[in-house]
Coordinates of C-alpha atoms in Angstrom, one line a residue:
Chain N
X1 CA -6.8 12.1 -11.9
X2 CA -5.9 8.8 -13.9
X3 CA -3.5 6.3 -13.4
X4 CA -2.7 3.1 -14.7
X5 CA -3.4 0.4 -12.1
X6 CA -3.7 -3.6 -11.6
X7 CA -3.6 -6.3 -8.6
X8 CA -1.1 -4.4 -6.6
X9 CA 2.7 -4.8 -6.1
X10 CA 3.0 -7.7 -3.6
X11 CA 6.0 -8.7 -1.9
X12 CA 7.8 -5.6 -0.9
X13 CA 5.7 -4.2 2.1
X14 CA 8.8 -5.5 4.0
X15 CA 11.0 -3.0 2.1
X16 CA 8.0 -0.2 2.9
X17 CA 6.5 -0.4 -0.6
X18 CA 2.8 -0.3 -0.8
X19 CA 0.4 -2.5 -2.5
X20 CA -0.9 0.4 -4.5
X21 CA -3.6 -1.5 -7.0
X22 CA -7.0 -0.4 -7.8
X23 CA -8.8 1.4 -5.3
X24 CA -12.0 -0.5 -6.4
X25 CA -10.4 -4.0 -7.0
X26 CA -13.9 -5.6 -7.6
X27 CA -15.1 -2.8 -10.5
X28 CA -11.4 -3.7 -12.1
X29 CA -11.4 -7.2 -12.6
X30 CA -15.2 -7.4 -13.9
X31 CA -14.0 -4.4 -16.6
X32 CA -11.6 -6.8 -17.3
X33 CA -13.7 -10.3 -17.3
X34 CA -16.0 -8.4 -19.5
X35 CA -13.8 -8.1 -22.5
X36 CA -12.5 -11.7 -22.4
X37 CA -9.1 -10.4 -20.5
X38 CA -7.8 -12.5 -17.2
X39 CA -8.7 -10.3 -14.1
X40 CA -5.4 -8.6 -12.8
X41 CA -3.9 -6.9 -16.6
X42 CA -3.6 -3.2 -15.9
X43 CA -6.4 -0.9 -16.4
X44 CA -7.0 3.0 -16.8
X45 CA -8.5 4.1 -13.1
X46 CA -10.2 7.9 -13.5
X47 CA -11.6 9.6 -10.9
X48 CA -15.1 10.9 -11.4
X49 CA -14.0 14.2 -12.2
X50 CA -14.7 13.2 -16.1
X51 CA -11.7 12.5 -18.5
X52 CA -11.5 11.9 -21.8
X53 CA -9.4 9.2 -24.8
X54 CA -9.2 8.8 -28.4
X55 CA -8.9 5.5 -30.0
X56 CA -6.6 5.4 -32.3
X57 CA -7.2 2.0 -33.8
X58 CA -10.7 -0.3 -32.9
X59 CA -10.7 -1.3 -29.4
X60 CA -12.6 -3.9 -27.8
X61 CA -13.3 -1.9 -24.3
X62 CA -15.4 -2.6 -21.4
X63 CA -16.0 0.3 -18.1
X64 CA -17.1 -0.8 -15.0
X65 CA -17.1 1.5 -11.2
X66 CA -18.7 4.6 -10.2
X67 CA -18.8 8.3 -10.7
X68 CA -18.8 8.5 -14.5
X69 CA -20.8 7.2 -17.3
X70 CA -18.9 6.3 -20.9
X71 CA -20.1 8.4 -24.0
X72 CA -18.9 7.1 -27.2
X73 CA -18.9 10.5 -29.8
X74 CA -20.7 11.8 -27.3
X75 CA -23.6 8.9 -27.4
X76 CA -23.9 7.4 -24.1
X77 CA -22.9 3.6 -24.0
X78 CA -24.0 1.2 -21.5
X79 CA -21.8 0.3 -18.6
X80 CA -21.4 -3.4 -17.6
X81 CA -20.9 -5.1 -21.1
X82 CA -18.0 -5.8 -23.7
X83 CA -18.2 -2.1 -26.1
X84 CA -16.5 -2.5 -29.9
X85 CA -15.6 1.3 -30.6
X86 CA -13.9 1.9 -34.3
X87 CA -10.3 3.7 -34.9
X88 CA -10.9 7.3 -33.9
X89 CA -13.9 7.3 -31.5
X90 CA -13.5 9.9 -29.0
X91 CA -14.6 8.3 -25.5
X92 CA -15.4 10.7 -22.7
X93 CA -16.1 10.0 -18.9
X94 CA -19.1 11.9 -18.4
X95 CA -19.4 12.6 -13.9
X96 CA -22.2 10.9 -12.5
X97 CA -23.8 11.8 -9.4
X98 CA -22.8 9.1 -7.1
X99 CA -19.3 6.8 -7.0
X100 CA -15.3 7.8 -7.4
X101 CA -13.4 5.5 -9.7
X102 CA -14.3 4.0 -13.0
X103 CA -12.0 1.2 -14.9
X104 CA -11.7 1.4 -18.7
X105 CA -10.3 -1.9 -19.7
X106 CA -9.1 -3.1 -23.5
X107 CA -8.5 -6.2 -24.6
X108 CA -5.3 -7.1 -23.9
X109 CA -4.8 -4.6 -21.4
X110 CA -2.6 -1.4 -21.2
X111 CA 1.3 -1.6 -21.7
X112 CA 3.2 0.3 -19.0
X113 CA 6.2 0.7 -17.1
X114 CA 6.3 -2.2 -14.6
X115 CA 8.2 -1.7 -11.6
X116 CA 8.9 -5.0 -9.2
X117 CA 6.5 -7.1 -11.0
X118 CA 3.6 -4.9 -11.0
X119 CA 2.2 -2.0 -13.5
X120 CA 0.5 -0.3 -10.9
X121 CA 1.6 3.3 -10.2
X122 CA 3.0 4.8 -6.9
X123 CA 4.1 8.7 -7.3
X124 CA 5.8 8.9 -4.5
X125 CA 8.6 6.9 -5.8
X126 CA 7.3 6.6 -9.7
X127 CA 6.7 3.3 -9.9
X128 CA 4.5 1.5 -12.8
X129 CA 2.3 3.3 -15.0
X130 CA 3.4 5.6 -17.1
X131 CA 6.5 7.0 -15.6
X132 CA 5.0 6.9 -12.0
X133 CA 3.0 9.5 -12.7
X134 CA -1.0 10.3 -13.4
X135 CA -2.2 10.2 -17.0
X136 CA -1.4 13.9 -19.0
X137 CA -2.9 14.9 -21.9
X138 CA -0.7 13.3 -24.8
X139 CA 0.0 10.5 -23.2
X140 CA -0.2 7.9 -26.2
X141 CA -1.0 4.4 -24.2
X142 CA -0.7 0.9 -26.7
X143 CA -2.3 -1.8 -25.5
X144 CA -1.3 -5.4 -25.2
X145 CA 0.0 -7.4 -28.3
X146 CA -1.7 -10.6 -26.8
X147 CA -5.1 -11.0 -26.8
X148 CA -7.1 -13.6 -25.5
X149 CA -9.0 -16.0 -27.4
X150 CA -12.2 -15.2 -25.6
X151 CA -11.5 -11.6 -26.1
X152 CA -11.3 -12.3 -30.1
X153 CA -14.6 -14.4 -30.1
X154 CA -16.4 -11.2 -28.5
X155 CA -14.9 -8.4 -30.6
X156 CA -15.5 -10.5 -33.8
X157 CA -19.6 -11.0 -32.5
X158 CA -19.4 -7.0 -32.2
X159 CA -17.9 -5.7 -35.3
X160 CA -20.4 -4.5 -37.4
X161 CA -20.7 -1.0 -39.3
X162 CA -17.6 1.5 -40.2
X163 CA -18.5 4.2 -37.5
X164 CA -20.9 2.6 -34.8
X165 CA -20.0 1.2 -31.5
X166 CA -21.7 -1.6 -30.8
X167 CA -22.4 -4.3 -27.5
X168 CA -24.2 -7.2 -26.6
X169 CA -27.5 -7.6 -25.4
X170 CA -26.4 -9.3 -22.0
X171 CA -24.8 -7.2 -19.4
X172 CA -23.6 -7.7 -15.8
X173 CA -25.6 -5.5 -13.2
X174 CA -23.0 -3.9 -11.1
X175 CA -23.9 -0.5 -10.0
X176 CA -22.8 1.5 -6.9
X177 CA -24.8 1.1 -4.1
X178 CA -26.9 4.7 -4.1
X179 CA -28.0 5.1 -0.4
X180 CA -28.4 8.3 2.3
X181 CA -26.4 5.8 4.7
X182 CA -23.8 3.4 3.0
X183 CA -23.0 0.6 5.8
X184 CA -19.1 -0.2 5.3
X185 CA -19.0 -3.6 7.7
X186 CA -15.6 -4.2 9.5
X187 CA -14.0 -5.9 12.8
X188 CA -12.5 -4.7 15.9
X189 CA -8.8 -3.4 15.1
X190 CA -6.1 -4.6 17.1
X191 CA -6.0 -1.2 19.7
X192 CA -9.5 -1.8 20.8
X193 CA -8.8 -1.6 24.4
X194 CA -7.0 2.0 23.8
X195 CA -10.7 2.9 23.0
X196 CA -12.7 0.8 25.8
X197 CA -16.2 -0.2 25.5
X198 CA -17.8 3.1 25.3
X199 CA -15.2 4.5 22.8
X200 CA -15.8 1.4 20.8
X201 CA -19.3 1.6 20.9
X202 CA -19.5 5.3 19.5
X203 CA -17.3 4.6 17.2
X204 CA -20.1 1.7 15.9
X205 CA -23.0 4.5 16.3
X206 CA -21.3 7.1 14.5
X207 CA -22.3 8.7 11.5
X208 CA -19.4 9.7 9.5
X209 CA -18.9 11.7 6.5
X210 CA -15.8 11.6 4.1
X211 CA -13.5 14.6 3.8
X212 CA -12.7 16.0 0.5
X213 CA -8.6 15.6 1.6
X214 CA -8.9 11.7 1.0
X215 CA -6.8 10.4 -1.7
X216 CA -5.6 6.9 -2.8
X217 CA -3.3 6.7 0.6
X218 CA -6.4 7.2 2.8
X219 CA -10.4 8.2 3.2
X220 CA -10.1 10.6 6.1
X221 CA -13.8 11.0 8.0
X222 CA -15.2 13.8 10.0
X223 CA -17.3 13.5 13.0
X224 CA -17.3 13.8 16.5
X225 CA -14.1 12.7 17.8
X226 CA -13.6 9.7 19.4
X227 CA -10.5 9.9 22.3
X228 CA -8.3 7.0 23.2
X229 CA -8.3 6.0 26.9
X230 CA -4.7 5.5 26.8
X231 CA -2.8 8.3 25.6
X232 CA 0.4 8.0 23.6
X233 CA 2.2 6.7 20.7
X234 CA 2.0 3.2 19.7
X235 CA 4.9 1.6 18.2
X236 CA 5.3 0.9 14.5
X237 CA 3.4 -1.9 13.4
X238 CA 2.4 -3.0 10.0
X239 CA -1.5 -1.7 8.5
X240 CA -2.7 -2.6 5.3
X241 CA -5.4 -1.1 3.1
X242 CA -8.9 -1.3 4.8
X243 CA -6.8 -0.3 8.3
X244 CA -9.3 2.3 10.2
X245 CA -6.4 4.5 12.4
X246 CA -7.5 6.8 14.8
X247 CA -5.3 10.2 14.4
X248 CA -4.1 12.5 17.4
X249 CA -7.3 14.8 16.3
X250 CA -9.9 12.2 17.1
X251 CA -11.1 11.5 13.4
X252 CA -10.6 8.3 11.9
X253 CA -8.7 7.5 8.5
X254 CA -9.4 4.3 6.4
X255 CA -6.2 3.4 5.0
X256 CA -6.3 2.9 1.3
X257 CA -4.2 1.5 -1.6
X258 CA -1.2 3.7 -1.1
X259 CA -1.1 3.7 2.4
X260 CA 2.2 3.7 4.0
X261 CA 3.3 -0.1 5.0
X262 CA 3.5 0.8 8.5
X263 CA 2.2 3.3 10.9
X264 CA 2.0 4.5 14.5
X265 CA -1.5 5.5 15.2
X266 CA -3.6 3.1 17.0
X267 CA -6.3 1.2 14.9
X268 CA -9.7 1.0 16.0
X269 CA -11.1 -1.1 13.3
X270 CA -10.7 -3.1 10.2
X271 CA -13.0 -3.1 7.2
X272 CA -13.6 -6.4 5.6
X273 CA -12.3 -6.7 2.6
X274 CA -15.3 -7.5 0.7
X275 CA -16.5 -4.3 1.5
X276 CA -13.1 -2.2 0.2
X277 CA -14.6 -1.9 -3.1
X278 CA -17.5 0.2 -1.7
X279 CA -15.3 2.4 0.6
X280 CA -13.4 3.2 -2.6
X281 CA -16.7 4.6 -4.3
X282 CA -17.7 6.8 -1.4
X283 CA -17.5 10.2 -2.4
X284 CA -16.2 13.5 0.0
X285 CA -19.7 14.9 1.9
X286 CA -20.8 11.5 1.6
X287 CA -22.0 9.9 5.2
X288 CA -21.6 6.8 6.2
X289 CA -21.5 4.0 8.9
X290 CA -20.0 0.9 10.2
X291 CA -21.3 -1.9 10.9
X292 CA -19.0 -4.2 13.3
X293 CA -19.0 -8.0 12.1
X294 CA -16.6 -11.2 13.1
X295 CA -13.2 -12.1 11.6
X296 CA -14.9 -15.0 10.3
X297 CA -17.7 -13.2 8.7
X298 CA -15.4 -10.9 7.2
X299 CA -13.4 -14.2 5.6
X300 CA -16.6 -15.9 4.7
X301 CA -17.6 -12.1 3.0
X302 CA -14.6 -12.4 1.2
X303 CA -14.8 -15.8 -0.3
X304 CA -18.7 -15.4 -1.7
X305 CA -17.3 -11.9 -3.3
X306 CA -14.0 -13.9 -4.9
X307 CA -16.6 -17.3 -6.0
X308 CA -18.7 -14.4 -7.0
X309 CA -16.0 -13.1 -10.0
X310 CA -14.4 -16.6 -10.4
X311 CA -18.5 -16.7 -11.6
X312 CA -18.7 -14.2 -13.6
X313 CA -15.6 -15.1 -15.6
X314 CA -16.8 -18.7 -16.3
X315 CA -20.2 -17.2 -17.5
X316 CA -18.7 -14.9 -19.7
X317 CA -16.3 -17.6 -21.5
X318 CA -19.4 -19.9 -21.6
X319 CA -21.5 -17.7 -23.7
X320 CA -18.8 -17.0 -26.3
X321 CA -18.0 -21.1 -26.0
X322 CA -14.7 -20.6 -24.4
Chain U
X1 CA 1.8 -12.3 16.0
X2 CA 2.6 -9.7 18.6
X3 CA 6.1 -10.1 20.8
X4 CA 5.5 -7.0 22.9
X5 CA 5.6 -3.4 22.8
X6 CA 8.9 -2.0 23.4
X7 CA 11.7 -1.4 21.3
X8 CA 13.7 -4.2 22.3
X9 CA 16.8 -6.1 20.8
X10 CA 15.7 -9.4 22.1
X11 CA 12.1 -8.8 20.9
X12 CA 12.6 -7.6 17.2
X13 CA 15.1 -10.8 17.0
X14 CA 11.8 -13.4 17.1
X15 CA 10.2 -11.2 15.1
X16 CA 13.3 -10.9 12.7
X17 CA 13.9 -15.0 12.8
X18 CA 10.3 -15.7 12.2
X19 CA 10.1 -13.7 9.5
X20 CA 13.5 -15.6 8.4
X21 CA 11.1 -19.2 8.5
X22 CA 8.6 -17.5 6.2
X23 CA 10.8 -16.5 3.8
X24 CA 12.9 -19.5 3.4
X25 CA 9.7 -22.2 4.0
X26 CA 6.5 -20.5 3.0
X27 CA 3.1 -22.0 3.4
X28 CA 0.7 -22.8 0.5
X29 CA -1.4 -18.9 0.1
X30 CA 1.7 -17.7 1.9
X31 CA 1.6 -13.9 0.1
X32 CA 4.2 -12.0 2.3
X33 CA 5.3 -10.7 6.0
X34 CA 6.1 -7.7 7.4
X35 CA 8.4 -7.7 10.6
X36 CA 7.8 -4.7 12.8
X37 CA 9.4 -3.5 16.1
X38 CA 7.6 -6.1 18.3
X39 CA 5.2 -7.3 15.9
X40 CA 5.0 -9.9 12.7
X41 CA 2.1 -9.3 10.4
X42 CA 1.9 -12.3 7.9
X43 CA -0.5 -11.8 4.4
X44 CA -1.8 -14.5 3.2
X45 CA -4.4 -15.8 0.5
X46 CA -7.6 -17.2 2.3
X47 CA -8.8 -19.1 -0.8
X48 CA -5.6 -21.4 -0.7
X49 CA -6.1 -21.5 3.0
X50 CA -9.5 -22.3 3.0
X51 CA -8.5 -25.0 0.2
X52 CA -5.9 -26.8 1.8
X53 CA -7.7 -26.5 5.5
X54 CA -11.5 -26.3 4.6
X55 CA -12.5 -26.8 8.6
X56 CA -11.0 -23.5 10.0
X57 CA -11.2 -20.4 9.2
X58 CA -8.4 -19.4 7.0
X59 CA -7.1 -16.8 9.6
X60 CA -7.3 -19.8 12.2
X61 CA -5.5 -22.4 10.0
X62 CA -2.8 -19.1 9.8
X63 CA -3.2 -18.4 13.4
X64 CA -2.0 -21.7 14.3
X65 CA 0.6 -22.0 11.5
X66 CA 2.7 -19.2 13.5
X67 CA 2.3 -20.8 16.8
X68 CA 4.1 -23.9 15.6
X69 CA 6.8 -22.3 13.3
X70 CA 7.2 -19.7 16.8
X71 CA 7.4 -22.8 18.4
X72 CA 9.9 -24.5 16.5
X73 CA 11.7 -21.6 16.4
X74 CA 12.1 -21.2 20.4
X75 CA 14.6 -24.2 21.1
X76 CA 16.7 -22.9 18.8
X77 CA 19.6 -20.7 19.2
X78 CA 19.6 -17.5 17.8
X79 CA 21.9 -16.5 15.0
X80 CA 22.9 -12.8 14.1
X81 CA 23.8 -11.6 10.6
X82 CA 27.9 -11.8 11.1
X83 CA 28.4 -8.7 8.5
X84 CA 28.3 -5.3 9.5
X85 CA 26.9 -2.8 6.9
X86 CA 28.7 0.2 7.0
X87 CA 27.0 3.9 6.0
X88 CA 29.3 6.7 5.3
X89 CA 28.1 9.8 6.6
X90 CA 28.7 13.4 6.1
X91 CA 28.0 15.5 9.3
X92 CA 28.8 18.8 7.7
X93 CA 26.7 21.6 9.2
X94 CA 25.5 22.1 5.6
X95 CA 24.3 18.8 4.9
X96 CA 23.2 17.7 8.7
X97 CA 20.6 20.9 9.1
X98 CA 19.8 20.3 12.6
X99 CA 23.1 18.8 14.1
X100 CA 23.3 22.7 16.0
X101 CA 20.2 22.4 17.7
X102 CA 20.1 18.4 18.2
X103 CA 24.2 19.3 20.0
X104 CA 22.5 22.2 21.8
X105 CA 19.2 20.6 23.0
X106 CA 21.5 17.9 24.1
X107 CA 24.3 20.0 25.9
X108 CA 27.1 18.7 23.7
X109 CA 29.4 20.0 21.6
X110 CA 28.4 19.2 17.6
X111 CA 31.7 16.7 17.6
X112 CA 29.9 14.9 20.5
X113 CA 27.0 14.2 19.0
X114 CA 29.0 12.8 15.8
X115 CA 30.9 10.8 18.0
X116 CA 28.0 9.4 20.1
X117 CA 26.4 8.8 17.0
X118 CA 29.3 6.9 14.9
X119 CA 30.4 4.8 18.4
X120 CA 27.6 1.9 18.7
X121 CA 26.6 -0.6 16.4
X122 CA 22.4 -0.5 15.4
X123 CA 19.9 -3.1 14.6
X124 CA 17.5 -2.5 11.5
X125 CA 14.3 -3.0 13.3
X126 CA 12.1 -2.5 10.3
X127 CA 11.7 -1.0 7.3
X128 CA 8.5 0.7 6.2
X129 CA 7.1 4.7 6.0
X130 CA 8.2 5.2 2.7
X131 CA 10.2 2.4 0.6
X132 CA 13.8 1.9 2.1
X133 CA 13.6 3.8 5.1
X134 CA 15.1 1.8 7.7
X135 CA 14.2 2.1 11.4
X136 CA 17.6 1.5 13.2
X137 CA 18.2 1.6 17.2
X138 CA 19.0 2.1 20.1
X139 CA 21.1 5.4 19.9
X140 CA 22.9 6.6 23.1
X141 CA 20.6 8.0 25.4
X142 CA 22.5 11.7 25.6
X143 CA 21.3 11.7 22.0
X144 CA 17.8 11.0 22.4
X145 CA 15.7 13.8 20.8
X146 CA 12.4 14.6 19.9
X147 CA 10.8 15.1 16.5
X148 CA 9.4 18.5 15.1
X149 CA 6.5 19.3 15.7
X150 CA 6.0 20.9 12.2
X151 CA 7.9 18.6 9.9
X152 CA 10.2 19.8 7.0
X153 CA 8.7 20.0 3.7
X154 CA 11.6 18.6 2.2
X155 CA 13.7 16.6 3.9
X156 CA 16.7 15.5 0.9
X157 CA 17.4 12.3 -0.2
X158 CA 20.1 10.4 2.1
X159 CA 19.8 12.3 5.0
X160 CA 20.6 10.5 8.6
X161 CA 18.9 11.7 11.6
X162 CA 17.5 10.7 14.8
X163 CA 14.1 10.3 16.8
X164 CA 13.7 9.6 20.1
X165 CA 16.1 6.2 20.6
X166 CA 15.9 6.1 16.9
X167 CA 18.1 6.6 14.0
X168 CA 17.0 6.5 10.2
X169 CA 17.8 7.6 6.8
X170 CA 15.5 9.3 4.4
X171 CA 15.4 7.2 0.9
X172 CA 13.9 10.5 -1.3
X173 CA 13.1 13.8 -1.1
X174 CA 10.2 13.9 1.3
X175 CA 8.5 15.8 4.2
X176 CA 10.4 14.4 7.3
X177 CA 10.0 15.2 10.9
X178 CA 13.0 13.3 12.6
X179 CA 16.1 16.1 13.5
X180 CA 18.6 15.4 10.3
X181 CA 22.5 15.2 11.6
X182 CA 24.3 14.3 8.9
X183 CA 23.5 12.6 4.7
X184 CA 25.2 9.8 3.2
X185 CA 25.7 9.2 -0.8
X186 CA 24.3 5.6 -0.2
X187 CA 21.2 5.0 -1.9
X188 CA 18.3 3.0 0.2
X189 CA 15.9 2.3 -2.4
X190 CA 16.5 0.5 -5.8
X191 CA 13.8 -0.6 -8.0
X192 CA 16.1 -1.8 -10.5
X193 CA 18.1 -3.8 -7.9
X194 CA 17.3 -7.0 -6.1
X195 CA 16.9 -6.6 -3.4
X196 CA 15.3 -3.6 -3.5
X197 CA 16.4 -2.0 -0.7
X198 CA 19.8 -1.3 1.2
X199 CA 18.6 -2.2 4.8
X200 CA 16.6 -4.7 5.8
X201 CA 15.7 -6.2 9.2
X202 CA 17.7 -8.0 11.2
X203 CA 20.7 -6.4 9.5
X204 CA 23.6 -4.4 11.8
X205 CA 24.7 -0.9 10.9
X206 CA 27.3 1.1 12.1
X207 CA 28.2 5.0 10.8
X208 CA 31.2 6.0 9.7
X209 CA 32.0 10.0 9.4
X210 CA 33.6 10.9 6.0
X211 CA 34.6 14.9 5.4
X212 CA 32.5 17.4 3.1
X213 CA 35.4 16.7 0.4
X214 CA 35.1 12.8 0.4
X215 CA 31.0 13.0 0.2
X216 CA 31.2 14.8 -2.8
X217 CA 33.5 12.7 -4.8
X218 CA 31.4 9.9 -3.4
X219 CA 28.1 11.7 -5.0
X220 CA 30.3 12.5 -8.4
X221 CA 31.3 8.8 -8.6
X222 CA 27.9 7.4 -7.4
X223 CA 26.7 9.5 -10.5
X224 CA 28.8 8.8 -13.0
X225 CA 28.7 5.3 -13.1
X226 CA 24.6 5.7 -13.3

């Protein structure tokens, strides 16, 4: 499945509207930094199923995430760098072995429906994209009048021959982690005590693996089940995306873009955010653990990641004297 | 910032006025909050935070940005919305599915349940699940049911029902578990419209019963003027 995605819709989690956004935030804004394009201008997310686009004019591209590798008429291009692809390449998503979401970003980024400031699509209630709903075959996508300056300066260093792609020698090295036992690192949730020390501490030891019924609203996991102490309903409270809740059949779910606003199941942990990127790569039969850590180790995780892109950007605009 | 956990008129209010300060008088990396029954959850950017106070944590500096506004907030006294939002329902058998079993369950007559229903002011509590759908209480204990346990595939768009002490209204046609009574031509959630949504916390409700005939013309001029 595709959709059209950016930052999120924030400000209406009061009114029960989710953030939606990219599942992999991280992947999204470097597809975007690496073809000269601020970080939050929507972008194509496709699962790692495969999918497939023609260009119907030159595009200045860039892919960056997990699960599929770009083929330019049917050559395979390299992931991580600014790609120059002349009117009427096809470009496929070939699946890869490991990761779930890729970004395709263009220069300029991908006109959409916006709904309530935000291009990023909810089904549910067909918000953003392209009429609130995945990407069909046909769907004709433009892409944004305005480019960027830097954006310019990159595609004019790539254009070279009539029916080549072509990309720089420097790339960024982002890769999904490939490892028998991903470590997702998060703190306590709020319910802890429903749980007690010896739930909490099996929850910590546990291996889990991710169910193939997870989708953007949530990662479900299987395992052994972990019981509350405390039986019985808690009362609505607000979760957000990274919000571990423990469901009445023992097995947790890690709340996800288009998670409901609120919920009524008590929450066992929270994964840092830093780490939400790598949750959103992990694919079903995939096992993981987690790896408790403070709130403030969690912030300062954070912080290096967001210093990390604000980075990458700068280096980017250096090299093409921006 | 957690009040408690009951559903509680006096509780949801601090959550509701607090939520009230934020709105009005946000701090710098202020991003939004959600008010819950007894609970306020605030978002907020860390890098501004960190910024602004660069010897806390940012969820510290945040922390302690609640306690004072709570603070301030606690010699004051406390103001309810004066206006009364009124939702015109349509308890027809063929619109409110479950009113039969809800009336039996409860050992009322169907008219009973209408009129226990229509006779109380409610509180919006919250709004979350899906966009628009408000959570609105207390209802009279004679009509406190339970949900399904398998819920509906389909609940339609607009219809009222009730949960426990609860009272809601489904925004779109979605799988529902709470026992439908009635459906109003109202819709909860806008897009288009600012604000976005009908109900919002904080706000008081009360139901009023319109006939089968009166609903539809209500739909048919809802629709034509869409």
């Amino acid at each position: 499945m595709s959709t059209v995605q950016d930052l999120g819709r924030w400000g209406f989690q009061d009114a029960g509207v989710p953030v939606s956004g990219a599942m992999d935030l991280y992947s999204m804004q470097v597809a975007n930094m690496l073809c000269g394009n601020p970080p939050g201008v929507p972008v194509i997310e496709a699962a790692w199923h495969g999918a497939q686009w023609l260009a119907e004019s030159d595009l200045l591209l860039a892919c960056c995430g997990g699960g599929a590798s770009l083929h330019v008429n049917g050559a395979a291009a390299p992931s991580g760098r600014p790609i120059f692809v002349p009117a009427y390449s096809l470009l496929t998503l070939e699946p890869a072995p490991h990761g779930f979401y890729t970004y395709l970003a263009v220069a300029g980024g991908f006109s959409c429906d916006r709904h309530m400031g935000s291009a990023s699509t909810y089904v549910p209630s067909l918000l953003g994209g392209v009429g609130g709903r995945p990407l069909q075959a046909g769907d004709l996508l433009e892409t944004g009048k305005e480019k960027t300056a830097l954006s310019r300066r990159i595609a004019s260093s790539l254009q070279q021959e009539q029916n080549l792609f072509s990309f720089p020698a420097w790339g960024i090295d982002h890769d999904v982690e490939i490892s028998n036992h991903v470590i997702i690192r998060a703190t306590e949730g709020p319910e802890r005590d429903w749980f007690g020390a010896a739930g909490m501490h099996a929850f910590w030891q546990q291996v889990f693996s991710v169910s193939p019924r997870s989708n953007r609203m949530g990662t479900r996991l299987a395992g052994s089940s972990i019981t509350a102490r405390a039986k019985g309903e808690l009362l609505s409270t607000a979760v957000t995306r990274g919000t571990v809740q423990m469901t009445h059949d023992g097995t947790p779910m890690i709340l996800m873009a288009d998670a409901q606003t609120t919920g009524g199941y008590p929450r066992i942990a929270q994964v840092a955010a830093a780490d939400l990127p790598k949750c959103a790569q992990l694919r079903p039969g995939e096992r993981f653990g987690f790896r408790q850590i403070s709130g403030a180790e969690a912030e300062e995780l954070y912080l290096a990641q967001e210093r990390k892109l604000g980075q990458l950007q700068r280096s980017i605009g250096l090299r093409y004297g921006i | 910032m957690a009040f408690g956990d009951t559903i509680d008129p006096a509780l949801n209010r601090r959550v509701t006025e607090l939520y009230g300060v934020f709105q009005r008088d946000p701090f710098p990396g202020f991003l939004e909050a959600v008010p819950a029954y007894a609970s306020l959850t605030v978002f907020f950017d860390p890098m501004v935070v960190r910024r602004d106070n660069p010897d806390d944590t940012a969820a510290a500096t945040v922390q302690g940005i609640l306690w004072t506004r709570y603070r301030e907030l606690a010699g004051k006294a406390m103001e309810d919305d004066p206006d009364i939002h009124e939702i015109p329902v349509c308890y027809d058998p063929s619109l409110g599915t479950d009113l039969a079993w809800v009336a039996d369950f409860c050992g009322l007559s169907a008219a009973e349940v209408v009129e226990r229903h229509c006779s109380r002011l409610y509180r919006v509590y919250m709004v979350g699940f899906v966009p628009g759908f408000p959570y609105m209480g207390i209802t009279d204990p004679a009509i406190d049911v339970p949900r399904k346990a398998e819920p509906t595939i389909n609940v339609p768009r607009g219809s009222v029902a009730l949960a426990g002490r609860q009272t809601g209204i489904y925004p779109a046609d979605i799988p529902g578990g709470w026992q439908v009574i009635g459906r109003t031509h109202l819709p909860l959630f806008d897009p288009a419209a600012d604000p976005c949504t009908l109900l919002r916390p904080g706000m008081t409700v009360r139901f009023s019963p319109v006939s089968l005939d009166a609903y539809n013309r209500l739909v048919y001029n809802g629709t034509a003027h869409t």
